[in-house]
Coordinates of C-alpha atoms in Angstrom, one line a residue:
M792 CA 0.5 42.3 -50.1
N793 CA -3.1 41.9 -49.1
N794 CA -5.1 39.3 -51.0
T795 CA -8.2 39.2 -48.9
P796 CA -11.4 38.8 -50.9
D797 CA -14.1 41.5 -50.5
S798 CA -17.7 41.2 -50.2
N799 CA -18.1 40.5 -53.9
G800 CA -15.5 37.5 -53.9
M801 CA -12.7 39.8 -55.6
A802 CA -9.1 39.5 -54.3
I803 CA -8.2 42.8 -52.5
R804 CA -4.6 44.0 -53.2
T805 CA -2.7 46.9 -51.7
G806 CA -0.6 49.4 -53.9
R807 CA 0.5 52.9 -54.3
V808 CA -1.0 55.5 -56.5
I809 CA 1.7 56.6 -59.0
R810 CA -0.6 58.9 -60.9
F811 CA -4.3 60.0 -60.4
T812 CA -6.4 62.2 -62.8
G813 CA -10.1 62.6 -63.0
K814 CA -11.6 59.2 -61.8
T815 CA -8.8 57.0 -63.0
G816 CA -5.3 56.2 -61.6
L817 CA -2.2 54.3 -62.2
V818 CA -1.4 52.0 -59.2
E819 CA 1.6 50.0 -58.6
D820 CA 2.2 46.9 -56.2
A821 CA 4.7 44.3 -56.0
E822 CA 3.5 42.6 -59.1
E823 CA 2.4 45.1 -61.7
L824 CA 1.3 48.6 -62.9
V825 CA -2.3 48.8 -63.6
V826 CA -5.0 51.4 -64.6
C827 CA -7.6 51.6 -61.8
Q828 CA -11.1 53.4 -61.5
M829 CA -12.2 54.5 -58.3
R830 CA -15.4 53.3 -56.6
R831 CA -17.6 56.2 -55.1
Q832 CA -15.9 57.3 -51.8
K833 CA -15.3 60.3 -49.6
T834 CA -11.5 60.4 -50.2
I835 CA -10.3 61.0 -53.7
P836 CA -6.7 59.5 -54.2
V837 CA -3.8 61.3 -55.2
C838 CA -0.2 60.5 -56.1
G839 CA 1.6 58.9 -53.2
D840 CA -1.7 57.3 -51.6
L841 CA -1.8 53.6 -50.5
V842 CA -4.8 52.1 -51.8
D843 CA -6.8 48.8 -51.7
W844 CA -7.7 47.6 -55.3
A845 CA -9.0 44.6 -56.9
P846 CA -8.4 43.3 -60.7
I847 CA -11.3 43.3 -62.9
D848 CA -10.3 42.2 -66.4
A849 CA -7.2 44.1 -67.6
Q850 CA -7.8 46.9 -65.2
G851 CA -8.6 47.4 -61.4
V852 CA -11.2 49.1 -59.0
I853 CA -9.9 51.2 -56.0
S854 CA -12.0 50.3 -53.0
K855 CA -10.2 52.0 -50.1
V856 CA -7.8 55.0 -49.6
H857 CA -5.6 54.3 -46.6
K858 CA -5.0 57.0 -43.9
R859 CA -2.4 59.3 -45.1
R860 CA 0.7 60.3 -43.0
N861 CA 0.4 63.6 -44.4
A862 CA -0.4 65.4 -47.6
F863 CA 0.7 68.5 -49.7
A864 CA -1.9 71.0 -50.9
R865 CA -2.4 74.2 -52.7
A866 CA -5.4 76.4 -53.0
D867 CA -8.0 76.1 -55.8
R868 CA -9.6 79.2 -57.3
H869 CA -12.0 79.3 -54.3
G870 CA -9.3 79.2 -51.7
R871 CA -10.0 75.7 -50.6
K872 CA -7.3 73.0 -50.2
R873 CA -6.6 70.9 -53.1
W874 CA -4.7 67.8 -52.3
V875 CA -1.7 67.2 -54.6
A876 CA 0.4 64.3 -53.1
A877 CA 0.3 62.0 -50.0
N878 CA 2.7 60.3 -47.5
L879 CA 5.6 62.7 -48.1
D880 CA 8.9 62.8 -46.4
G881 CA 10.0 66.2 -47.7
I882 CA 8.9 69.0 -50.2
C883 CA 11.6 70.3 -52.7
I884 CA 10.8 73.8 -53.6
V885 CA 12.6 74.8 -56.9
V886 CA 13.4 78.4 -57.7
A887 CA 15.4 79.9 -60.4
P888 CA 16.8 83.2 -61.6
H889 CA 14.9 82.5 -64.8
P890 CA 12.0 82.8 -64.4
E891 CA 12.6 85.0 -61.4
P892 CA 10.3 84.1 -58.5
T893 CA 7.1 86.1 -58.0
R894 CA 7.0 88.1 -54.8
D895 CA 6.4 86.1 -51.7
L896 CA 6.4 82.9 -53.7
L897 CA 8.9 81.0 -51.6
N898 CA 7.6 82.3 -48.4
R899 CA 3.9 81.1 -49.3
Y900 CA 5.5 77.8 -50.1
L901 CA 7.2 77.7 -46.7
V902 CA 4.1 78.7 -44.9
A903 CA 2.2 75.7 -46.5
C904 CA 5.0 73.3 -45.6
E905 CA 5.1 74.4 -41.9
N906 CA 1.2 74.1 -41.5
L907 CA 1.3 70.7 -43.1
S908 CA 4.3 69.8 -41.1
I909 CA 6.3 68.6 -43.9
E910 CA 9.9 69.5 -44.0
P911 CA 11.0 71.6 -47.1
I912 CA 14.2 71.7 -49.1
I913 CA 14.8 74.9 -51.0
V914 CA 16.5 74.1 -54.4
C915 CA 18.1 77.1 -56.2
N916 CA 18.3 75.9 -59.6
K917 CA 20.1 77.5 -62.8
M918 CA 22.7 78.9 -60.5
D919 CA 25.2 79.0 -63.6
L920 CA 22.8 81.5 -65.3
A921 CA 22.5 83.9 -62.2
A922 CA 23.3 87.3 -63.2
D923 CA 23.4 88.5 -59.5
M924 CA 25.0 85.5 -57.6
E925 CA 25.2 87.7 -54.4
H926 CA 21.3 87.8 -54.3
W927 CA 21.3 84.1 -54.2
V928 CA 24.2 83.6 -51.8
A929 CA 22.3 85.9 -49.4
L930 CA 19.0 84.1 -49.9
R931 CA 20.8 80.8 -49.0
E932 CA 22.3 82.3 -46.0
R933 CA 19.0 83.9 -45.0
Y934 CA 17.1 80.7 -45.1
Q935 CA 19.9 78.4 -43.8
A936 CA 20.0 80.8 -40.7
L937 CA 16.3 79.7 -40.2
G938 CA 17.1 76.1 -40.1
Y939 CA 16.1 75.3 -43.8
A940 CA 18.1 73.0 -46.1
V941 CA 19.2 75.0 -49.3
A942 CA 20.9 73.4 -52.3
F943 CA 22.4 75.2 -55.4
T944 CA 22.2 73.2 -58.8
E945 CA 22.7 74.1 -62.4
A946 CA 20.4 74.6 -65.4
T947 CA 21.5 71.4 -67.1
G948 CA 20.7 69.5 -63.7
G949 CA 24.4 69.4 -63.0
N950 CA 25.9 69.9 -59.6
A951 CA 23.1 68.2 -58.2
T952 CA 25.3 66.0 -55.6
Q953 CA 24.5 68.3 -52.6
F954 CA 20.9 68.3 -53.4
E955 CA 20.9 64.5 -53.7
Q956 CA 22.6 64.2 -50.4
Q957 CA 19.9 66.0 -48.8
L958 CA 17.3 63.7 -50.0
T959 CA 16.3 60.9 -47.5
Q960 CA 15.2 57.5 -48.7
G961 CA 11.7 58.4 -48.7
V962 CA 9.3 60.2 -51.0
H963 CA 9.9 63.9 -52.0
I964 CA 7.7 66.1 -54.4
L965 CA 9.4 68.6 -56.6
V966 CA 7.4 72.0 -56.8
G967 CA 7.9 75.4 -58.3
Q968 CA 7.1 77.7 -61.3
S969 CA 6.9 76.6 -64.8
G970 CA 10.3 76.7 -66.3
V971 CA 12.5 76.4 -63.1
G972 CA 14.1 73.2 -64.5
K973 CA 12.4 70.4 -62.5
T974 CA 12.6 68.0 -65.3
A975 CA 16.4 68.6 -65.7
L976 CA 16.7 67.8 -62.1
L977 CA 14.7 64.7 -62.4
N978 CA 16.9 63.4 -65.3
Q979 CA 20.0 64.1 -63.1
L980 CA 18.7 62.2 -60.1
I981 CA 16.8 59.3 -62.0
P982 CA 18.9 58.0 -64.9
D983 CA 16.3 55.7 -66.2
L984 CA 13.5 58.4 -66.2
D985 CA 12.7 57.9 -69.8
L986 CA 12.2 54.2 -69.2
Q987 CA 9.9 54.9 -66.3
T988 CA 8.0 57.4 -68.2
G989 CA 7.6 55.1 -71.2
R990 CA 6.2 52.4 -68.7
V991 CA 3.7 55.0 -67.5
S992 CA 2.7 56.1 -70.9
E993 CA 2.3 52.5 -72.0
A994 CA 0.1 51.7 -69.2
T995 CA -2.0 54.8 -69.5
G996 CA -2.0 55.0 -73.4
K997 CA -0.9 58.7 -73.2
G998 CA 2.1 60.9 -74.3
T999 CA 5.7 60.8 -73.2
H1000 CA 7.2 62.9 -70.5
T1001 CA 5.4 66.1 -70.2
T1002 CA 4.4 67.1 -66.7
T1003 CA 0.7 67.4 -67.2
A1004 CA -0.2 65.2 -64.0
T1005 CA 1.5 64.6 -60.8
T1006 CA 3.5 61.3 -61.2
L1007 CA 6.0 59.4 -58.9
Y1008 CA 9.3 58.1 -60.2
K1009 CA 11.5 55.6 -58.3
R1010 CA 15.1 56.7 -57.5
P1011 CA 17.8 54.1 -58.0
A1012 CA 19.4 55.0 -54.7
G1013 CA 16.0 54.3 -53.0
G1014 CA 13.0 56.3 -52.4
A1015 CA 11.1 58.3 -55.1
L1016 CA 10.5 61.6 -56.5
I1017 CA 7.1 63.1 -57.3
D1018 CA 7.1 65.5 -60.3
S1019 CA 4.4 68.0 -60.2
P1020 CA 3.1 70.3 -63.0
G1021 CA 4.7 73.8 -62.9
V1022 CA 2.5 76.7 -61.7
W1023 CA 2.9 80.5 -62.3
E1024 CA 1.8 81.3 -58.8
F1025 CA 1.4 79.3 -55.7
G1026 CA -1.6 80.0 -53.7
I1027 CA -2.1 78.8 -50.2
W1028 CA -5.5 77.9 -49.0
K1029 CA -7.7 80.2 -46.7
M1030 CA -5.5 80.6 -43.5
S1031 CA -6.0 82.6 -40.3
P1032 CA -3.4 85.2 -39.4
E1033 CA -2.3 82.9 -36.6
E1034 CA -1.7 80.0 -39.0
V1035 CA 0.3 82.3 -41.4
A1036 CA 2.2 83.4 -38.6
H1037 CA 3.1 79.8 -37.5
G1038 CA 4.5 79.4 -40.9
F1039 CA 7.2 82.0 -40.2
R1040 CA 9.7 80.0 -38.0
E1041 CA 11.5 83.1 -36.5
F1042 CA 8.1 84.5 -35.2
R1043 CA 7.1 81.5 -32.9
Q1044 CA 9.1 82.3 -30.0
L1045 CA 7.5 85.8 -30.0
L1046 CA 4.0 84.7 -30.4
G1047 CA 1.9 85.5 -27.3
Q1048 CA 4.3 88.3 -26.1
C1049 CA 2.3 91.0 -27.9
R1050 CA 0.2 93.6 -25.8
F1051 CA -3.0 92.1 -27.3
H1052 CA -3.6 88.5 -27.3
N1053 CA -5.3 88.6 -30.6
C1054 CA -2.4 90.6 -32.1
Q1055 CA -2.1 90.0 -35.9
H1056 CA 1.2 91.7 -36.3
L1057 CA 0.1 94.1 -38.8
H1058 CA 0.0 97.7 -37.4
E1059 CA -1.0 97.0 -33.7
P1060 CA 0.9 99.0 -30.8
D1061 CA 3.4 97.1 -28.6
C1062 CA 3.7 94.1 -31.1
A1063 CA 6.6 91.7 -29.9
V1064 CA 7.2 90.6 -33.8
A1065 CA 7.3 94.2 -35.0
A1066 CA 9.7 95.2 -32.1
A1067 CA 11.8 92.3 -32.9
A1068 CA 12.0 93.5 -36.6
D1069 CA 12.9 97.0 -35.5
A1070 CA 15.7 95.6 -33.3
G1071 CA 17.2 93.5 -36.1
Q1072 CA 16.5 90.3 -34.5
I1073 CA 14.3 89.1 -37.6
E1074 CA 14.4 90.4 -41.0
T1075 CA 12.1 93.4 -42.0
E1076 CA 11.4 91.8 -45.3
R1077 CA 10.1 88.7 -43.8
L1078 CA 7.8 90.6 -41.7
A1079 CA 6.6 92.6 -44.7
S1080 CA 6.3 89.3 -46.5
Y1081 CA 4.1 87.9 -43.8
R1082 CA 1.8 91.2 -43.9
R1083 CA 1.5 90.9 -47.7
I1084 CA 0.4 87.3 -47.5
V1085 CA -2.2 88.2 -44.7
G1086 CA -3.5 91.0 -46.6
A1087 CA -3.9 88.8 -49.7
L1088 CA -5.9 86.2 -48.0
E1089 CA -8.2 88.8 -46.4

């Protein structure tokens, strides 16, 4: 822990942001959990950031955000990146039969993960409620063939052993639509979730566990899980067709082999990606999804 005084003589300490909303954050270090205000600075902290802060009375002031290893983002209503959480070891994309994923939702999440260089885990939850289990088994096989980790879990948070084994000791964020069961998974993986939630609520003076702000919780086995508010639709920020294509793993070995160097793999002649789809080397639905994503961004 850093205890170096700043220019005003205050002892500077280093901690991790557990939650940050507006201009106020909850920071934890080896000694305590404290509400901190942010000094004017270019980088706005997000959950998972390492920050320097100094205690002032019963609160603290954040003076510096450390350089991030990485960060997860989604698009704001203007198509710009909005940072959600930082310093991640993985992103857990939770989908379920109820609510059924909107079209291309999973692929949009994967495109974001690939462009941010953060490894995803696909979590198919509520599998005990699936009416068409063949669909979900086929989905698992499809994405496992592309090299993605896929876990099946149940509505109550049960059968989470495989998912838990796929988690490293690092920090992972749970993302997905509202109602897919992220809270049930958290309760299964973090037995003292209520205790941690109560500690956060006591520090902030705000309600019990409802995911209205991205919040980090420690896992008893080591590492941490970040719970993020559910969304109805996940929008990726403004990307070029080249960046979207990079987000489809099976396209990469074909990029640069098209007739035109600036081929966008839409309807251009002699497109290597389209030819591979016609030959059954890549799935036609994945190509169609790529084209819909590019079209929506345009």
